[in-house]
PDB file of C-alpha atoms in Angstrom:
ATOM      1  CA  MET A   1      -1.197 -43.370 -16.661  1.00 51.00           C
ATOM      2  CA  MET A   2      -0.793 -41.135 -14.074  1.00 60.00           C
ATOM      3  CA  THR A   3      -2.545 -41.756 -10.611  1.00 74.00           C
ATOM      4  CA  GLN A   4      -4.914 -40.528  -9.253  1.00 71.00           C
ATOM      5  CA  LYS A   5      -2.879 -39.578  -6.289  1.00 75.00           C
ATOM      6  CA  ARG A   6      -0.052 -38.320  -8.916  1.00 78.00           C
ATOM      7  CA  ILE A   7      -2.083 -36.099 -10.279  1.00 77.00           C
ATOM      8  CA  ASN A   8      -3.089 -34.646  -6.737  1.00 77.00           C
ATOM      9  CA  SER A   9       0.163 -33.801  -6.144  1.00 80.00           C
ATOM     10  CA  LEU A  10       0.823 -31.902  -8.838  1.00 82.00           C
ATOM     11  CA  ILE A  11      -2.562 -30.087  -8.555  1.00 83.00           C
ATOM     12  CA  LYS A  12      -0.725 -29.168  -5.242  1.00 84.00           C
ATOM     13  CA  GLN A  13       2.526 -28.027  -5.652  1.00 86.00           C
ATOM     14  CA  LEU A  14       1.001 -25.626  -9.018  1.00 88.00           C
ATOM     15  CA  PHE A  15      -1.424 -23.756  -6.207  1.00 89.00           C
ATOM     16  CA  ALA A  16       1.745 -23.735  -4.071  1.00 88.00           C
ATOM     17  CA  LEU A  17       3.976 -22.354  -7.551  1.00 88.00           C
ATOM     18  CA  LEU A  18       1.080 -19.830  -7.746  1.00 90.00           C
ATOM     19  CA  PHE A  19       0.486 -18.686  -5.087  1.00 88.00           C
ATOM     20  CA  LEU A  20       4.242 -17.869  -4.504  1.00 85.00           C
ATOM     21  CA  VAL A  21       4.305 -16.127  -7.256  1.00 86.00           C
ATOM     22  CA  PHE A  22       1.200 -14.436  -6.161  1.00 87.00           C
ATOM     23  CA  MET A  23       3.009 -14.065  -2.629  1.00 85.00           C
ATOM     24  CA  LEU A  24       6.767 -12.229  -4.324  1.00 84.00           C
ATOM     25  CA  LEU A  25       4.926 -10.163  -7.200  1.00 85.00           C
ATOM     26  CA  PRO A  26       4.598  -7.188  -5.323  1.00 84.00           C
ATOM     27  CA  PHE A  27       8.452  -7.554  -3.772  1.00 85.00           C
ATOM     28  CA  PHE A  28       9.407  -8.088  -7.510  1.00 86.00           C
ATOM     29  CA  LEU A  29       8.165  -4.685  -8.684  1.00 85.00           C
ATOM     30  CA  VAL A  30       9.275  -2.799  -6.359  1.00 84.00           C
ATOM     31  CA  LEU A  31      12.410  -4.190  -6.507  1.00 86.00           C
ATOM     32  CA  ILE A  32      12.453  -3.542 -10.598  1.00 87.00           C
ATOM     33  CA  ASN A  33      10.880   0.024 -10.574  1.00 84.00           C
ATOM     34  CA  ALA A  34      13.676   1.307  -7.297  1.00 85.00           C
ATOM     35  CA  LEU A  35      16.005   0.400 -10.491  1.00 85.00           C
ATOM     36  CA  LYS A  36      14.644   2.620 -13.170  1.00 85.00           C
ATOM     37  CA  PRO A  37      14.491   6.454 -13.211  1.00 81.00           C
ATOM     38  CA  ARG A  38      10.874   7.989 -12.471  1.00 78.00           C
ATOM     39  CA  ILE A  39       9.470   9.002 -15.852  1.00 80.00           C
ATOM     40  CA  ASP A  40      10.235   5.267 -16.637  1.00 81.00           C
ATOM     41  CA  ILE A  41       8.118   4.015 -14.046  1.00 79.00           C
ATOM     42  CA  ILE A  42       5.295   6.508 -14.507  1.00 78.00           C
ATOM     43  CA  LYS A  43       5.561   5.150 -18.616  1.00 79.00           C
ATOM     44  CA  ASN A  44       5.542   1.278 -17.552  1.00 80.00           C
ATOM     45  CA  PRO A  45       5.859   0.748 -13.793  1.00 78.00           C
ATOM     46  CA  MET A  46       5.528  -3.479 -14.883  1.00 80.00           C
ATOM     47  CA  SER A  47       7.984  -2.942 -17.357  1.00 80.00           C
ATOM     48  CA  LEU A  48      11.898  -3.898 -17.568  1.00 81.00           C
ATOM     49  CA  PRO A  49      14.640  -1.495 -16.338  1.00 82.00           C
ATOM     50  CA  HIS A  50      16.897  -0.720 -19.573  1.00 79.00           C
ATOM     51  CA  ALA A  51      19.786  -0.863 -17.896  1.00 75.00           C
ATOM     52  CA  LEU A  52      20.407  -1.479 -13.720  1.00 76.00           C
ATOM     53  CA  SER A  53      21.013   1.149 -12.173  1.00 78.00           C
ATOM     54  CA  LEU A  54      21.913   2.243  -8.039  1.00 83.00           C
ATOM     55  CA  ALA A  55      20.845   5.383  -8.207  1.00 82.00           C
ATOM     56  CA  ASN A  56      17.542   5.435  -6.461  1.00 84.00           C
ATOM     57  CA  PHE A  57      19.670   3.141  -3.734  1.00 87.00           C
ATOM     58  CA  THR A  58      22.548   5.516  -3.054  1.00 88.00           C
ATOM     59  CA  LYS A  59      20.654   8.953  -3.071  1.00 85.00           C
ATOM     60  CA  ALA A  60      18.002   7.017  -0.788  1.00 84.00           C
ATOM     61  CA  TRP A  61      21.058   6.072   1.113  1.00 87.00           C
ATOM     62  CA  ALA A  62      22.784   9.591   2.228  1.00 86.00           C
ATOM     63  CA  THR A  63      18.990  11.308   2.232  1.00 84.00           C
ATOM     64  CA  MET A  64      17.655   8.873   5.019  1.00 83.00           C
ATOM     65  CA  LYS A  65      21.038   8.919   6.792  1.00 86.00           C
ATOM     66  CA  PHE A  66      19.888   5.176   6.472  1.00 87.00           C
ATOM     67  CA  GLY A  67      23.464   4.068   8.448  1.00 87.00           C
ATOM     68  CA  THR A  68      22.966   6.410  11.235  1.00 89.00           C
ATOM     69  CA  VAL A  69      19.650   4.816  11.625  1.00 90.00           C
ATOM     70  CA  LEU A  70      20.615   1.121  11.021  1.00 89.00           C
ATOM     71  CA  PHE A  71      22.500   1.790  13.928  1.00 92.00           C
ATOM     72  CA  ASN A  72      20.074   3.163  16.036  1.00 91.00           C
ATOM     73  CA  THR A  73      17.559   0.376  15.325  1.00 91.00           C
ATOM     74  CA  ALA A  74      20.469  -2.473  15.666  1.00 90.00           C
ATOM     75  CA  TYR A  75      20.911  -0.712  18.858  1.00 93.00           C
ATOM     76  CA  ILE A  76      17.803  -0.522  20.872  1.00 93.00           C
ATOM     77  CA  THR A  77      16.943  -3.772  19.170  1.00 92.00           C
ATOM     78  CA  GLY A  78      19.711  -5.554  20.891  1.00 91.00           C
ATOM     79  CA  PHE A  79      19.739  -3.672  23.815  1.00 94.00           C
ATOM     80  CA  SER A  80      16.646  -4.604  24.491  1.00 93.00           C
ATOM     81  CA  GLN A  81      17.215  -8.188  23.488  1.00 93.00           C
ATOM     82  CA  ILE A  82      19.319  -8.683  26.572  1.00 93.00           C
ATOM     83  CA  VAL A  83      17.189  -6.855  28.486  1.00 93.00           C
ATOM     84  CA  LEU A  84      14.690  -8.817  28.433  1.00 94.00           C
ATOM     85  CA  ILE A  85      16.082 -11.949  28.126  1.00 93.00           C
ATOM     86  CA  VAL A  86      18.163 -11.438  31.110  1.00 93.00           C
ATOM     87  CA  PHE A  87      15.206  -9.934  34.018  1.00 93.00           C
ATOM     88  CA  GLY A  88      12.630 -11.948  32.253  1.00 92.00           C
ATOM     89  CA  ALA A  89      14.446 -15.243  32.776  1.00 92.00           C
ATOM     90  CA  MET A  90      15.409 -15.050  35.886  1.00 91.00           C
ATOM     91  CA  LEU A  91      11.859 -13.451  37.412  1.00 90.00           C
ATOM     92  CA  SER A  92      10.541 -15.822  35.619  1.00 91.00           C
ATOM     93  CA  TYR A  93      12.898 -18.591  37.587  1.00 89.00           C
ATOM     94  CA  MET A  94      12.307 -17.025  41.085  1.00 88.00           C
ATOM     95  CA  LEU A  95       8.356 -16.936  40.347  1.00 88.00           C
ATOM     96  CA  VAL A  96       8.615 -20.653  39.625  1.00 86.00           C
ATOM     97  CA  ARG A  97      11.420 -21.527  42.063  1.00 84.00           C
ATOM     98  CA  TRP A  98      11.082 -19.981  45.080  1.00 81.00           C
ATOM     99  CA  ASP A  99       8.056 -20.497  47.052  1.00 79.00           C
ATOM    100  CA  PHE A 100       7.084 -16.714  48.478  1.00 80.00           C
ATOM    101  CA  LYS A 101       3.821 -15.596  48.905  1.00 81.00           C
ATOM    102  CA  ALA A 102       3.778 -12.656  46.677  1.00 85.00           C
ATOM    103  CA  ASN A 103       4.722 -14.500  44.035  1.00 85.00           C
ATOM    104  CA  LYS A 104       1.253 -15.306  42.229  1.00 86.00           C
ATOM    105  CA  ILE A 105       0.505 -11.520  43.408  1.00 88.00           C
ATOM    106  CA  ILE A 106       3.001 -10.280  40.965  1.00 87.00           C
ATOM    107  CA  PHE A 107       2.246 -12.802  38.651  1.00 88.00           C
ATOM    108  CA  THR A 108      -1.655 -11.859  38.466  1.00 88.00           C
ATOM    109  CA  ILE A 109       0.132  -8.084  38.177  1.00 88.00           C
ATOM    110  CA  LEU A 110       1.995  -9.416  34.748  1.00 87.00           C
ATOM    111  CA  ILE A 111      -0.771 -11.002  33.027  1.00 86.00           C
ATOM    112  CA  CYS A 112      -3.432  -7.966  33.713  1.00 87.00           C
ATOM    113  CA  ALA A 113      -0.399  -5.658  31.865  1.00 84.00           C
ATOM    114  CA  MET A 114      -0.470  -7.862  29.096  1.00 85.00           C
ATOM    115  CA  ILE A 115      -3.685  -6.747  28.456  1.00 84.00           C
ATOM    116  CA  ILE A 116      -4.004  -3.313  28.856  1.00 82.00           C
ATOM    117  CA  PRO A 117      -3.400  -1.716  25.096  1.00 81.00           C
ATOM    118  CA  PHE A 118      -0.315   0.689  24.617  1.00 78.00           C
ATOM    119  CA  GLN A 119      -2.577   3.354  23.343  1.00 78.00           C
ATOM    120  CA  SER A 120      -4.551   3.872  26.381  1.00 80.00           C
ATOM    121  CA  LEU A 121      -0.886   5.167  28.128  1.00 80.00           C
ATOM    122  CA  MET A 122       0.376   7.454  25.385  1.00 77.00           C
ATOM    123  CA  ILE A 123      -0.945  10.618  26.658  1.00 78.00           C
ATOM    124  CA  PRO A 124       0.185  10.092  29.510  1.00 82.00           C
ATOM    125  CA  PHE A 125       3.249   8.594  29.297  1.00 78.00           C
ATOM    126  CA  VAL A 126       4.309  11.443  27.273  1.00 77.00           C
ATOM    127  CA  SER A 127       3.645  13.932  29.930  1.00 81.00           C
ATOM    128  CA  ILE A 128       5.206  11.936  32.658  1.00 80.00           C
ATOM    129  CA  PHE A 129       8.428  10.880  30.816  1.00 77.00           C
ATOM    130  CA  GLY A 130       8.373  14.179  29.223  1.00 78.00           C
ATOM    131  CA  LYS A 131       8.734  16.045  32.371  1.00 80.00           C
ATOM    132  CA  LEU A 132      11.699  13.585  33.543  1.00 78.00           C
ATOM    133  CA  GLY A 133      14.192  14.438  30.874  1.00 77.00           C
ATOM    134  CA  MET A 134      13.383  10.970  29.139  1.00 76.00           C
ATOM    135  CA  MET A 135      12.024  11.921  25.688  1.00 80.00           C
ATOM    136  CA  ASN A 136      14.316  11.783  23.068  1.00 81.00           C
ATOM    137  CA  SER A 137      16.769   9.251  23.472  1.00 82.00           C
ATOM    138  CA  ARG A 138      17.938   5.699  22.677  1.00 86.00           C
ATOM    139  CA  THR A 139      18.894   4.190  26.204  1.00 85.00           C
ATOM    140  CA  ALA A 140      15.086   5.846  27.512  1.00 84.00           C
ATOM    141  CA  LEU A 141      13.507   3.788  24.637  1.00 87.00           C
ATOM    142  CA  ILE A 142      15.236   0.233  25.772  1.00 89.00           C
ATOM    143  CA  PHE A 143      13.643   1.199  29.026  1.00 86.00           C
ATOM    144  CA  PHE A 144      10.375   1.454  28.406  1.00 87.00           C
ATOM    145  CA  TYR A 145      10.642  -1.289  26.158  1.00 91.00           C
ATOM    146  CA  MET A 146      11.104  -3.275  28.220  1.00 89.00           C
ATOM    147  CA  GLY A 147       8.639  -2.088  30.245  1.00 86.00           C
ATOM    148  CA  PHE A 148       5.885  -2.889  28.002  1.00 88.00           C
ATOM    149  CA  GLY A 149       7.618  -6.298  27.185  1.00 90.00           C
ATOM    150  CA  MET A 150       8.534  -7.910  30.225  1.00 91.00           C
ATOM    151  CA  PRO A 151       4.850  -9.732  31.381  1.00 90.00           C
ATOM    152  CA  MET A 152       4.757 -11.601  28.116  1.00 90.00           C
ATOM    153  CA  THR A 153       8.685 -12.621  28.256  1.00 91.00           C
ATOM    154  CA  THR A 154       8.085 -13.649  31.637  1.00 91.00           C
ATOM    155  CA  PHE A 155       5.115 -15.514  30.877  1.00 89.00           C
ATOM    156  CA  MET A 156       6.198 -17.119  27.855  1.00 88.00           C
ATOM    157  CA  TYR A 157       9.444 -17.818  30.483  1.00 90.00           C
ATOM    158  CA  HIS A 158       6.554 -18.820  32.961  1.00 87.00           C
ATOM    159  CA  GLY A 159       5.026 -21.610  31.403  1.00 84.00           C
ATOM    160  CA  PHE A 160       8.296 -23.187  29.593  1.00 85.00           C
ATOM    161  CA  MET A 161      10.080 -23.420  33.011  1.00 84.00           C
ATOM    162  CA  LYS A 162       7.097 -25.387  34.725  1.00 82.00           C
ATOM    163  CA  GLY A 163       8.215 -28.555  32.476  1.00 79.00           C
ATOM    164  CA  ILE A 164      12.740 -28.448  33.736  1.00 79.00           C
ATOM    165  CA  SER A 165      12.869 -30.960  36.502  1.00 77.00           C
ATOM    166  CA  LYS A 166      14.598 -29.911  39.425  1.00 79.00           C
ATOM    167  CA  GLU A 167      16.582 -32.358  40.288  1.00 79.00           C
ATOM    168  CA  MET A 168      19.611 -31.491  38.641  1.00 78.00           C
ATOM    169  CA  GLU A 169      19.280 -27.849  40.709  1.00 78.00           C
ATOM    170  CA  GLU A 170      18.439 -28.956  44.309  1.00 77.00           C
ATOM    171  CA  ALA A 171      22.223 -31.580  43.199  1.00 80.00           C
ATOM    172  CA  ALA A 172      23.721 -28.510  42.435  1.00 78.00           C
ATOM    173  CA  LEU A 173      22.520 -26.441  45.830  1.00 78.00           C
ATOM    174  CA  ILE A 174      22.993 -29.693  47.708  1.00 80.00           C
ATOM    175  CA  ASP A 175      26.893 -29.363  46.475  1.00 75.00           C
ATOM    176  CA  GLY A 176      27.004 -25.426  47.689  1.00 77.00           C
ATOM    177  CA  CYS A 177      25.855 -23.652  44.797  1.00 78.00           C
ATOM    178  CA  SER A 178      24.680 -20.941  44.873  1.00 79.00           C
ATOM    179  CA  HIS A 179      21.175 -19.367  43.102  1.00 77.00           C
ATOM    180  CA  PHE A 180      22.718 -17.103  40.185  1.00 81.00           C
ATOM    181  CA  TYR A 181      25.522 -19.644  39.452  1.00 81.00           C
ATOM    182  CA  CYS A 182      22.419 -22.778  39.487  1.00 83.00           C
ATOM    183  CA  PHE A 183      20.512 -20.557  37.158  1.00 83.00           C
ATOM    184  CA  TRP A 184      23.019 -19.513  34.716  1.00 85.00           C
ATOM    185  CA  LYS A 185      25.117 -22.706  34.542  1.00 84.00           C
ATOM    186  CA  ILE A 186      22.158 -25.420  34.680  1.00 84.00           C
ATOM    187  CA  VAL A 187      18.798 -23.816  34.553  1.00 85.00           C
ATOM    188  CA  PHE A 188      19.436 -21.489  31.772  1.00 87.00           C
ATOM    189  CA  PRO A 189      20.966 -23.492  29.299  1.00 86.00           C
ATOM    190  CA  ASN A 190      17.260 -25.166  29.335  1.00 85.00           C
ATOM    191  CA  LEU A 191      15.699 -22.280  28.288  1.00 87.00           C
ATOM    192  CA  LYS A 192      17.075 -22.292  24.465  1.00 84.00           C
ATOM    193  CA  PRO A 193      13.998 -23.144  23.035  1.00 82.00           C
ATOM    194  CA  ILE A 194      11.856 -20.410  24.339  1.00 85.00           C
ATOM    195  CA  THR A 195      14.373 -18.300  24.634  1.00 88.00           C
ATOM    196  CA  THR A 196      14.864 -18.035  20.505  1.00 83.00           C
ATOM    197  CA  THR A 197      11.132 -17.999  20.443  1.00 83.00           C
ATOM    198  CA  ILE A 198      11.091 -15.032  22.888  1.00 88.00           C
ATOM    199  CA  LEU A 199      14.451 -13.437  20.462  1.00 86.00           C
ATOM    200  CA  ILE A 200      12.412 -13.675  17.110  1.00 82.00           C
ATOM    201  CA  VAL A 201       9.273 -12.316  18.526  1.00 84.00           C
ATOM    202  CA  ASN A 202      10.602 -10.056  20.505  1.00 89.00           C
ATOM    203  CA  ILE A 203      13.523  -8.630  17.279  1.00 86.00           C
ATOM    204  CA  LEU A 204       9.977  -8.270  15.629  1.00 84.00           C
ATOM    205  CA  TRP A 205       8.566  -5.933  17.505  1.00 88.00           C
ATOM    206  CA  ILE A 206      10.832  -4.126  18.251  1.00 90.00           C
ATOM    207  CA  TRP A 207      12.861  -2.951  14.870  1.00 88.00           C
ATOM    208  CA  ASN A 208       9.550  -2.996  13.071  1.00 87.00           C
ATOM    209  CA  ASP A 209       7.768  -0.749  15.978  1.00 89.00           C
ATOM    210  CA  PHE A 210       7.347   2.439  14.994  1.00 88.00           C
ATOM    211  CA  LEU A 211       4.792   3.366  17.192  1.00 86.00           C
ATOM    212  CA  LEU A 212       6.938   3.715  20.473  1.00 87.00           C
ATOM    213  CA  PRO A 213      10.142   5.340  18.812  1.00 88.00           C
ATOM    214  CA  SER A 214       7.514   7.834  16.909  1.00 87.00           C
ATOM    215  CA  LEU A 215       6.487   9.119  20.429  1.00 85.00           C
ATOM    216  CA  VAL A 216      10.051   9.271  22.208  1.00 85.00           C
ATOM    217  CA  LEU A 217      12.473   9.791  19.087  1.00 84.00           C
ATOM    218  CA  ILE A 218      12.491  13.712  17.817  1.00 79.00           C
ATOM    219  CA  LYS A 219      15.745  14.476  16.602  1.00 81.00           C
ATOM    220  CA  ASP A 220      17.403  12.960  12.767  1.00 80.00           C
ATOM    221  CA  ASN A 221      19.828  11.426  14.575  1.00 83.00           C
ATOM    222  CA  ASN A 222      18.264   9.079  16.770  1.00 86.00           C
ATOM    223  CA  ARG A 223      15.397   7.748  13.975  1.00 87.00           C
ATOM    224  CA  THR A 224      15.140   4.076  13.620  1.00 90.00           C
ATOM    225  CA  ILE A 225      14.685   2.169   9.990  1.00 88.00           C
ATOM    226  CA  PRO A 226      10.022   2.569  10.498  1.00 87.00           C
ATOM    227  CA  LEU A 227      10.248   6.484  11.900  1.00 88.00           C
ATOM    228  CA  SER A 228      13.025   7.358   9.259  1.00 86.00           C
ATOM    229  CA  THR A 229      10.962   5.735   6.294  1.00 83.00           C
ATOM    230  CA  PHE A 230       7.640   7.662   6.970  1.00 84.00           C
ATOM    231  CA  TYR A 231       9.389  10.982   7.612  1.00 83.00           C
ATOM    232  CA  PHE A 232      10.967  10.216   4.116  1.00 81.00           C
ATOM    233  CA  PHE A 233       7.866   8.912   2.293  1.00 75.00           C
ATOM    234  CA  GLY A 234       5.847  12.190   3.159  1.00 72.00           C
ATOM    235  CA  GLU A 235       8.797  14.019   1.392  1.00 70.00           C
ATOM    236  CA  TYR A 236       9.554  12.009  -1.430  1.00 65.00           C
ATOM    237  CA  THR A 237       6.090  10.697  -2.522  1.00 66.00           C
ATOM    238  CA  ALA A 238       6.379  12.184  -5.975  1.00 67.00           C
ATOM    239  CA  GLU A 239       9.644  10.370  -6.352  1.00 76.00           C
ATOM    240  CA  LEU A 240       9.039   6.816  -6.778  1.00 77.00           C
ATOM    241  CA  GLY A 241      11.909   5.609  -7.438  1.00 80.00           C
ATOM    242  CA  LEU A 242      13.290   7.149  -4.403  1.00 81.00           C
ATOM    243  CA  ALA A 243      10.486   5.160  -2.359  1.00 81.00           C
ATOM    244  CA  MET A 244      10.992   1.927  -3.960  1.00 83.00           C
ATOM    245  CA  ALA A 245      14.928   2.464  -2.901  1.00 84.00           C
ATOM    246  CA  ALA A 246      13.963   3.284   0.626  1.00 84.00           C
ATOM    247  CA  LEU A 247      11.535   0.363   0.730  1.00 82.00           C
ATOM    248  CA  ILE A 248      14.353  -1.867   0.328  1.00 86.00           C
ATOM    249  CA  LEU A 249      16.355  -0.691   2.004  1.00 85.00           C
ATOM    250  CA  SER A 250      14.507  -1.547   4.881  1.00 84.00           C
ATOM    251  CA  VAL A 251      13.162  -4.207   4.259  1.00 83.00           C
ATOM    252  CA  LEU A 252      17.187  -5.763   3.250  1.00 83.00           C
ATOM    253  CA  PRO A 253      18.528  -6.052   7.180  1.00 82.00           C
ATOM    254  CA  VAL A 254      14.937  -7.623   8.309  1.00 79.00           C
ATOM    255  CA  VAL A 255      15.316 -10.245   5.146  1.00 79.00           C
ATOM    256  CA  VAL A 256      19.599 -10.520   5.830  1.00 80.00           C
ATOM    257  CA  ILE A 257      18.430 -11.655   9.248  1.00 76.00           C
ATOM    258  CA  TYR A 258      15.914 -13.931   8.586  1.00 75.00           C
ATOM    259  CA  LEU A 259      17.957 -16.380   6.096  1.00 76.00           C
ATOM    260  CA  PHE A 260      21.285 -15.604   8.425  1.00 73.00           C
ATOM    261  CA  LEU A 261      19.203 -17.451  11.878  1.00 68.00           C
ATOM    262  CA  GLN A 262      16.723 -19.348  10.151  1.00 66.00           C
ATOM    263  CA  LYS A 263      17.627 -22.710  10.611  1.00 68.00           C
ATOM    264  CA  GLN A 264      17.695 -21.601  14.529  1.00 63.00           C
ATOM    265  CA  ILE A 265      14.608 -19.711  14.266  1.00 62.00           C
ATOM    266  CA  VAL A 266      12.802 -23.461  12.880  1.00 62.00           C
ATOM    267  CA  THR A 267      14.567 -25.453  15.479  1.00 62.00           C
ATOM    268  CA  GLY A 268      13.896 -23.020  18.077  1.00 56.00           C
ATOM    269  CA  VAL A 269       9.701 -22.603  17.398  1.00 56.00           C
ATOM    270  CA  MET A 270       8.737 -25.993  16.843  1.00 58.00           C
ATOM    271  CA  ASP A 271      11.160 -26.971  19.984  1.00 52.00           C
ATOM    272  CA  GLY A 272       9.191 -24.550  22.445  1.00 48.00           C
ATOM    273  CA  ALA A 273       6.344 -25.955  20.589  1.00 48.00           C
ATOM    274  CA  ILE A 274       7.293 -29.083  21.238  1.00 48.00           C
ATOM    275  CA  LYS A 275       8.179 -28.714  24.723  1.00 51.00           C
TER     276      LYS A 275
END
């Protein structure tokens, strides 16, 4: 005879399974419809494809210039991460370890910058940087992400760095190490948990961002994945199979990244929370 504890466990597992099915059903429907021609989708969008065909994927890849937009997104996201991590970590180190009178003012300005919504800056942003000739440039977009992402990145590093002991740094400085060498060889390796967490947050933000690239990137060959998907849907809304295939292509890189880095992601988030 089953005990009450066993029954409760089975009920929880059943609810978890139902929740999983509920969450995966939309992705499953998108996938099976991406493998079907338009007429089959109209007849019965819930049915399985009669034969597996990648025609929608190949056409969507060519129409979206997916290889180009994937490179653009990876280029912008990757270099933005490097800039934010390097300068954010160094700035927080200066604010925490060096006793400057201006440090509190700088940190307060960074905190205030976090609460300013980007939407309130859109019109002057486009006007000023358009006059400077910085529009429609992937490199300029990295510079913009540095400006908008630095407050949060520095804030997260700042709080974590306060918990790192100074003894090893002081010993290295007494032995003749420079502050630069001390930071990169002693301090930065101890920032691995929070660095992983910051990478996750910023990658999800920059990779999936639509608003900022839509203001900066105008030419077709400079578009990112969200921007290219938006224009593709506007042109091929009636082509349901192509639209579904474009969605799969847009989501697939993030899924692949997560599958390869899921261990580091979970470890980084947990270590950052414990610290």
